[in-house]
């Protein structure tokens, strides 16, 4: 049977191979904040008969289609970095709720165009402020930020690293 690790070995690992414990690990701190946010969003969206992923997908369909151009489920999957099959399942649920309409593209194959319906737009009018409030209650509060900051408190002040950070974010967004 496997032997239980000693407390000294665990302490040595934490002090030498990590940031000193979960409270000092930025990944863990962000994970906790994100999960608090997600729980709060799920709570407020429950009253609107939406899951968080359904909400995000609905927002993406609305955003991508805002210019009137035809968009596909694949466009939504790419833009949202969501697996195509998951988008397909979510769109099916949104169609069933009357929030999205979809039709097979004329060239055939598995491609579907998607668009938000008037009912979907009305639902977003209710959901967007509720989700923004959830963001204020969790992320803004947990990070000790003033409402309006997107990334970090110094975002509104010119600094030599801002241009570098924005270029880095743009590069990440491309991939």
PDB file of C-alpha atoms in Angstrom:
ATOM      1  CA  UNK A   1       0.000   0.000   0.000  1.00  0.00           C
ATOM      2  CA  UNK A   2       1.216   3.549  -0.638  1.00  0.00           C
ATOM      3  CA  UNK A   3       2.901   5.211   2.315  1.00  0.00           C
ATOM      4  CA  UNK A   4       1.477   8.435   3.746  1.00  0.00           C
ATOM      5  CA  UNK A   5       3.649  11.492   3.015  1.00  0.00           C
ATOM      6  CA  UNK A   6       5.253  13.073   6.054  1.00  0.00           C
ATOM      7  CA  UNK A   7       4.244  16.573   7.136  1.00  0.00           C
ATOM      8  CA  UNK A   8       7.914  17.633   6.824  1.00  0.00           C
ATOM      9  CA  UNK A   9       8.054  16.469   3.191  1.00  0.00           C
ATOM     10  CA  UNK A  10       4.836  18.337   2.422  1.00  0.00           C
ATOM     11  CA  UNK A  11       6.104  21.500   4.165  1.00  0.00           C
ATOM     12  CA  UNK A  12       9.381  21.242   2.260  1.00  0.00           C
ATOM     13  CA  UNK A  13       7.525  20.930  -1.061  1.00  0.00           C
ATOM     14  CA  UNK A  14       5.288  23.915  -0.312  1.00  0.00           C
ATOM     15  CA  UNK A  15       8.166  26.142   0.791  1.00  0.00           C
ATOM     16  CA  UNK A  16      10.639  25.163  -1.965  1.00  0.00           C
ATOM     17  CA  UNK A  17       8.584  24.237  -5.034  1.00  0.00           C
ATOM     18  CA  UNK A  18       5.596  26.560  -4.797  1.00  0.00           C
ATOM     19  CA  UNK A  19       4.706  30.089  -3.839  1.00  0.00           C
ATOM     20  CA  UNK A  20       4.406  29.134  -0.182  1.00  0.00           C
ATOM     21  CA  UNK A  21       0.838  27.928  -0.117  1.00  0.00           C
ATOM     22  CA  UNK A  22      -2.549  28.472  -1.749  1.00  0.00           C
ATOM     23  CA  UNK A  23      -3.050  32.029  -0.462  1.00  0.00           C
ATOM     24  CA  UNK A  24       0.123  33.116  -2.281  1.00  0.00           C
ATOM     25  CA  UNK A  25      -0.605  31.255  -5.531  1.00  0.00           C
ATOM     26  CA  UNK A  26      -2.164  33.656  -8.035  1.00  0.00           C
ATOM     27  CA  UNK A  27      -3.735  30.761  -9.941  1.00  0.00           C
ATOM     28  CA  UNK A  28      -5.488  29.491  -6.832  1.00  0.00           C
ATOM     29  CA  UNK A  29      -6.630  32.972  -5.805  1.00  0.00           C
ATOM     30  CA  UNK A  30      -8.056  33.626  -9.303  1.00  0.00           C
ATOM     31  CA  UNK A  31      -9.664  30.173  -9.311  1.00  0.00           C
ATOM     32  CA  UNK A  32     -11.470  30.960  -6.037  1.00  0.00           C
ATOM     33  CA  UNK A  33     -12.607  34.393  -7.239  1.00  0.00           C
ATOM     34  CA  UNK A  34     -13.813  32.949 -10.530  1.00  0.00           C
ATOM     35  CA  UNK A  35     -15.783  30.214  -8.813  1.00  0.00           C
ATOM     36  CA  UNK A  36     -17.410  32.699  -6.436  1.00  0.00           C
ATOM     37  CA  UNK A  37     -18.340  34.788  -9.459  1.00  0.00           C
ATOM     38  CA  UNK A  38     -19.685  31.772 -11.326  1.00  0.00           C
ATOM     39  CA  UNK A  39     -21.818  30.690  -8.354  1.00  0.00           C
ATOM     40  CA  UNK A  40     -23.281  34.196  -8.064  1.00  0.00           C
ATOM     41  CA  UNK A  41     -23.947  34.382 -11.819  1.00  0.00           C
ATOM     42  CA  UNK A  42     -25.595  30.942 -11.746  1.00  0.00           C
ATOM     43  CA  UNK A  43     -27.776  32.118  -8.850  1.00  0.00           C
ATOM     44  CA  UNK A  44     -29.021  35.254 -10.641  1.00  0.00           C
ATOM     45  CA  UNK A  45     -29.454  33.532 -14.006  1.00  0.00           C
ATOM     46  CA  UNK A  46     -31.524  30.751 -12.468  1.00  0.00           C
ATOM     47  CA  UNK A  47     -34.420  33.206 -12.167  1.00  0.00           C
ATOM     48  CA  UNK A  48     -34.117  33.834 -15.936  1.00  0.00           C
ATOM     49  CA  UNK A  49     -33.985  30.121 -16.826  1.00  0.00           C
ATOM     50  CA  UNK A  50     -30.416  30.369 -18.107  1.00  0.00           C
ATOM     51  CA  UNK A  51     -27.172  28.658 -17.187  1.00  0.00           C
ATOM     52  CA  UNK A  52     -23.955  30.655 -17.250  1.00  0.00           C
ATOM     53  CA  UNK A  53     -22.834  28.942 -20.455  1.00  0.00           C
ATOM     54  CA  UNK A  54     -26.228  29.552 -22.076  1.00  0.00           C
ATOM     55  CA  UNK A  55     -25.941  33.218 -21.128  1.00  0.00           C
ATOM     56  CA  UNK A  56     -22.413  33.490 -22.553  1.00  0.00           C
ATOM     57  CA  UNK A  57     -23.472  31.741 -25.759  1.00  0.00           C
ATOM     58  CA  UNK A  58     -26.508  34.002 -26.105  1.00  0.00           C
ATOM     59  CA  UNK A  59     -24.330  37.094 -25.602  1.00  0.00           C
ATOM     60  CA  UNK A  60     -21.816  35.820 -28.173  1.00  0.00           C
ATOM     61  CA  UNK A  61     -24.535  35.145 -30.750  1.00  0.00           C
ATOM     62  CA  UNK A  62     -25.931  38.624 -30.190  1.00  0.00           C
ATOM     63  CA  UNK A  63     -22.502  40.269 -30.313  1.00  0.00           C
ATOM     64  CA  UNK A  64     -21.278  38.455 -33.395  1.00  0.00           C
ATOM     65  CA  UNK A  65     -24.569  39.063 -35.207  1.00  0.00           C
ATOM     66  CA  UNK A  66     -24.910  42.722 -34.238  1.00  0.00           C
ATOM     67  CA  UNK A  67     -23.995  43.891 -37.755  1.00  0.00           C
ATOM     68  CA  UNK A  68     -26.594  41.704 -39.426  1.00  0.00           C
ATOM     69  CA  UNK A  69     -24.088  39.322 -40.991  1.00  0.00           C
ATOM     70  CA  UNK A  70     -24.715  35.597 -40.968  1.00  0.00           C
ATOM     71  CA  UNK A  71     -22.835  33.792 -38.214  1.00  0.00           C
ATOM     72  CA  UNK A  72     -22.399  30.099 -37.609  1.00  0.00           C
ATOM     73  CA  UNK A  73     -22.151  27.937 -34.534  1.00  0.00           C
ATOM     74  CA  UNK A  74     -18.499  27.444 -35.500  1.00  0.00           C
ATOM     75  CA  UNK A  75     -17.998  31.236 -35.362  1.00  0.00           C
ATOM     76  CA  UNK A  76     -19.467  31.263 -31.850  1.00  0.00           C
ATOM     77  CA  UNK A  77     -17.267  28.339 -30.791  1.00  0.00           C
ATOM     78  CA  UNK A  78     -14.116  29.983 -32.166  1.00  0.00           C
ATOM     79  CA  UNK A  79     -14.814  33.425 -30.718  1.00  0.00           C
ATOM     80  CA  UNK A  80     -15.815  32.091 -27.296  1.00  0.00           C
ATOM     81  CA  UNK A  81     -13.122  29.394 -27.227  1.00  0.00           C
ATOM     82  CA  UNK A  82     -15.848  26.836 -26.504  1.00  0.00           C
ATOM     83  CA  UNK A  83     -15.855  23.294 -27.913  1.00  0.00           C
ATOM     84  CA  UNK A  84     -18.026  23.087 -31.053  1.00  0.00           C
ATOM     85  CA  UNK A  85     -20.107  20.186 -29.734  1.00  0.00           C
ATOM     86  CA  UNK A  86     -20.768  22.071 -26.517  1.00  0.00           C
ATOM     87  CA  UNK A  87     -21.914  25.118 -28.529  1.00  0.00           C
ATOM     88  CA  UNK A  88     -24.184  22.851 -30.564  1.00  0.00           C
ATOM     89  CA  UNK A  89     -25.776  21.450 -27.397  1.00  0.00           C
ATOM     90  CA  UNK A  90     -26.190  24.912 -25.863  1.00  0.00           C
ATOM     91  CA  UNK A  91     -27.709  26.315 -29.077  1.00  0.00           C
ATOM     92  CA  UNK A  92     -30.170  23.407 -29.143  1.00  0.00           C
ATOM     93  CA  UNK A  93     -31.277  24.334 -25.615  1.00  0.00           C
ATOM     94  CA  UNK A  94     -31.513  28.039 -26.529  1.00  0.00           C
ATOM     95  CA  UNK A  95     -33.585  27.188 -29.633  1.00  0.00           C
ATOM     96  CA  UNK A  96     -35.907  25.149 -27.403  1.00  0.00           C
ATOM     97  CA  UNK A  97     -36.385  28.199 -25.171  1.00  0.00           C
ATOM     98  CA  UNK A  98     -37.097  30.429 -28.181  1.00  0.00           C
ATOM     99  CA  UNK A  99     -34.027  32.584 -27.506  1.00  0.00           C
ATOM    100  CA  UNK A 100     -32.101  31.648 -30.656  1.00  0.00           C
ATOM    101  CA  UNK A 101     -33.078  30.522 -34.129  1.00  0.00           C
ATOM    102  CA  UNK A 102     -30.874  28.438 -36.367  1.00  0.00           C
ATOM    103  CA  UNK A 103     -31.015  27.068 -39.866  1.00  0.00           C
ATOM    104  CA  UNK A 104     -28.832  24.812 -41.909  1.00  0.00           C
ATOM    105  CA  UNK A 105     -26.666  26.708 -44.359  1.00  0.00           C
ATOM    106  CA  UNK A 106     -27.593  26.259 -48.040  1.00  0.00           C
ATOM    107  CA  UNK A 107     -24.210  24.761 -48.982  1.00  0.00           C
ATOM    108  CA  UNK A 108     -25.113  21.703 -46.907  1.00  0.00           C
ATOM    109  CA  UNK A 109     -22.870  19.884 -44.509  1.00  0.00           C
ATOM    110  CA  UNK A 110     -22.991  20.253 -40.762  1.00  0.00           C
ATOM    111  CA  UNK A 111     -22.875  24.083 -40.685  1.00  0.00           C
ATOM    112  CA  UNK A 112     -25.718  26.014 -39.041  1.00  0.00           C
ATOM    113  CA  UNK A 113     -26.335  29.742 -39.006  1.00  0.00           C
ATOM    114  CA  UNK A 114     -27.561  31.141 -35.699  1.00  0.00           C
ATOM    115  CA  UNK A 115     -29.249  34.383 -34.686  1.00  0.00           C
ATOM    116  CA  UNK A 116     -30.723  35.806 -31.532  1.00  0.00           C
ATOM    117  CA  UNK A 117     -34.520  36.137 -31.470  1.00  0.00           C
ATOM    118  CA  UNK A 118     -36.517  39.066 -30.102  1.00  0.00           C
ATOM    119  CA  UNK A 119     -37.326  36.905 -27.069  1.00  0.00           C
ATOM    120  CA  UNK A 120     -33.585  36.231 -26.661  1.00  0.00           C
ATOM    121  CA  UNK A 121     -32.824  39.937 -26.888  1.00  0.00           C
ATOM    122  CA  UNK A 122     -35.459  40.666 -24.224  1.00  0.00           C
ATOM    123  CA  UNK A 123     -33.908  37.984 -21.983  1.00  0.00           C
ATOM    124  CA  UNK A 124     -30.468  39.573 -22.439  1.00  0.00           C
ATOM    125  CA  UNK A 125     -31.900  42.962 -21.441  1.00  0.00           C
ATOM    126  CA  UNK A 126     -32.738  41.367 -18.089  1.00  0.00           C
ATOM    127  CA  UNK A 127     -29.659  39.164 -17.777  1.00  0.00           C
ATOM    128  CA  UNK A 128     -26.880  41.641 -18.604  1.00  0.00           C
ATOM    129  CA  UNK A 129     -27.530  43.999 -15.668  1.00  0.00           C
ATOM    130  CA  UNK A 130     -27.983  41.017 -13.328  1.00  0.00           C
ATOM    131  CA  UNK A 131     -24.628  39.540 -14.394  1.00  0.00           C
ATOM    132  CA  UNK A 132     -22.936  42.951 -14.130  1.00  0.00           C
ATOM    133  CA  UNK A 133     -24.262  43.192 -10.580  1.00  0.00           C
ATOM    134  CA  UNK A 134     -22.892  39.713  -9.838  1.00  0.00           C
ATOM    135  CA  UNK A 135     -19.503  40.882 -11.142  1.00  0.00           C
ATOM    136  CA  UNK A 136     -19.607  43.874  -8.817  1.00  0.00           C
ATOM    137  CA  UNK A 137     -20.604  41.688  -5.862  1.00  0.00           C
ATOM    138  CA  UNK A 138     -17.798  39.205  -6.425  1.00  0.00           C
ATOM    139  CA  UNK A 139     -14.829  40.104  -8.611  1.00  0.00           C
ATOM    140  CA  UNK A 140     -14.778  43.840  -7.895  1.00  0.00           C
ATOM    141  CA  UNK A 141     -15.362  43.323  -4.172  1.00  0.00           C
ATOM    142  CA  UNK A 142     -12.992  40.363  -3.827  1.00  0.00           C
ATOM    143  CA  UNK A 143     -10.151  42.203  -5.540  1.00  0.00           C
ATOM    144  CA  UNK A 144     -10.861  45.435  -3.686  1.00  0.00           C
ATOM    145  CA  UNK A 145     -11.349  47.370  -6.931  1.00  0.00           C
ATOM    146  CA  UNK A 146     -13.531  50.339  -7.687  1.00  0.00           C
ATOM    147  CA  UNK A 147     -16.280  49.427 -10.135  1.00  0.00           C
ATOM    148  CA  UNK A 148     -15.239  50.132 -13.707  1.00  0.00           C
ATOM    149  CA  UNK A 149     -11.770  48.613 -13.564  1.00  0.00           C
ATOM    150  CA  UNK A 150     -11.408  45.771 -15.996  1.00  0.00           C
ATOM    151  CA  UNK A 151      -7.991  44.276 -15.331  1.00  0.00           C
ATOM    152  CA  UNK A 152      -6.258  45.984 -12.446  1.00  0.00           C
ATOM    153  CA  UNK A 153      -6.415  49.269 -10.497  1.00  0.00           C
ATOM    154  CA  UNK A 154      -3.665  51.039 -12.476  1.00  0.00           C
ATOM    155  CA  UNK A 155      -5.461  50.399 -15.777  1.00  0.00           C
ATOM    156  CA  UNK A 156      -6.611  54.027 -15.942  1.00  0.00           C
ATOM    157  CA  UNK A 157      -3.157  55.549 -15.464  1.00  0.00           C
ATOM    158  CA  UNK A 158      -0.522  55.813 -18.213  1.00  0.00           C
ATOM    159  CA  UNK A 159       2.455  53.590 -17.564  1.00  0.00           C
ATOM    160  CA  UNK A 160       5.289  52.291 -19.722  1.00  0.00           C
ATOM    161  CA  UNK A 161       4.101  48.689 -19.308  1.00  0.00           C
ATOM    162  CA  UNK A 162       0.533  49.335 -20.488  1.00  0.00           C
ATOM    163  CA  UNK A 163       1.395  49.276 -24.194  1.00  0.00           C
ATOM    164  CA  UNK A 164       3.417  46.093 -23.678  1.00  0.00           C
ATOM    165  CA  UNK A 165       0.550  44.442 -21.780  1.00  0.00           C
ATOM    166  CA  UNK A 166      -2.005  45.439 -24.405  1.00  0.00           C
ATOM    167  CA  UNK A 167       0.205  44.027 -27.175  1.00  0.00           C
ATOM    168  CA  UNK A 168       0.601  40.805 -25.189  1.00  0.00           C
ATOM    169  CA  UNK A 169      -3.171  40.511 -24.656  1.00  0.00           C
ATOM    170  CA  UNK A 170      -3.728  41.135 -28.376  1.00  0.00           C
ATOM    171  CA  UNK A 171      -1.250  38.366 -29.246  1.00  0.00           C
ATOM    172  CA  UNK A 172      -2.961  35.936 -26.863  1.00  0.00           C
ATOM    173  CA  UNK A 173      -6.354  36.832 -28.317  1.00  0.00           C
ATOM    174  CA  UNK A 174      -5.101  35.982 -31.835  1.00  0.00           C
ATOM    175  CA  UNK A 175      -4.300  32.415 -30.770  1.00  0.00           C
TER     176      UNK A 175
END
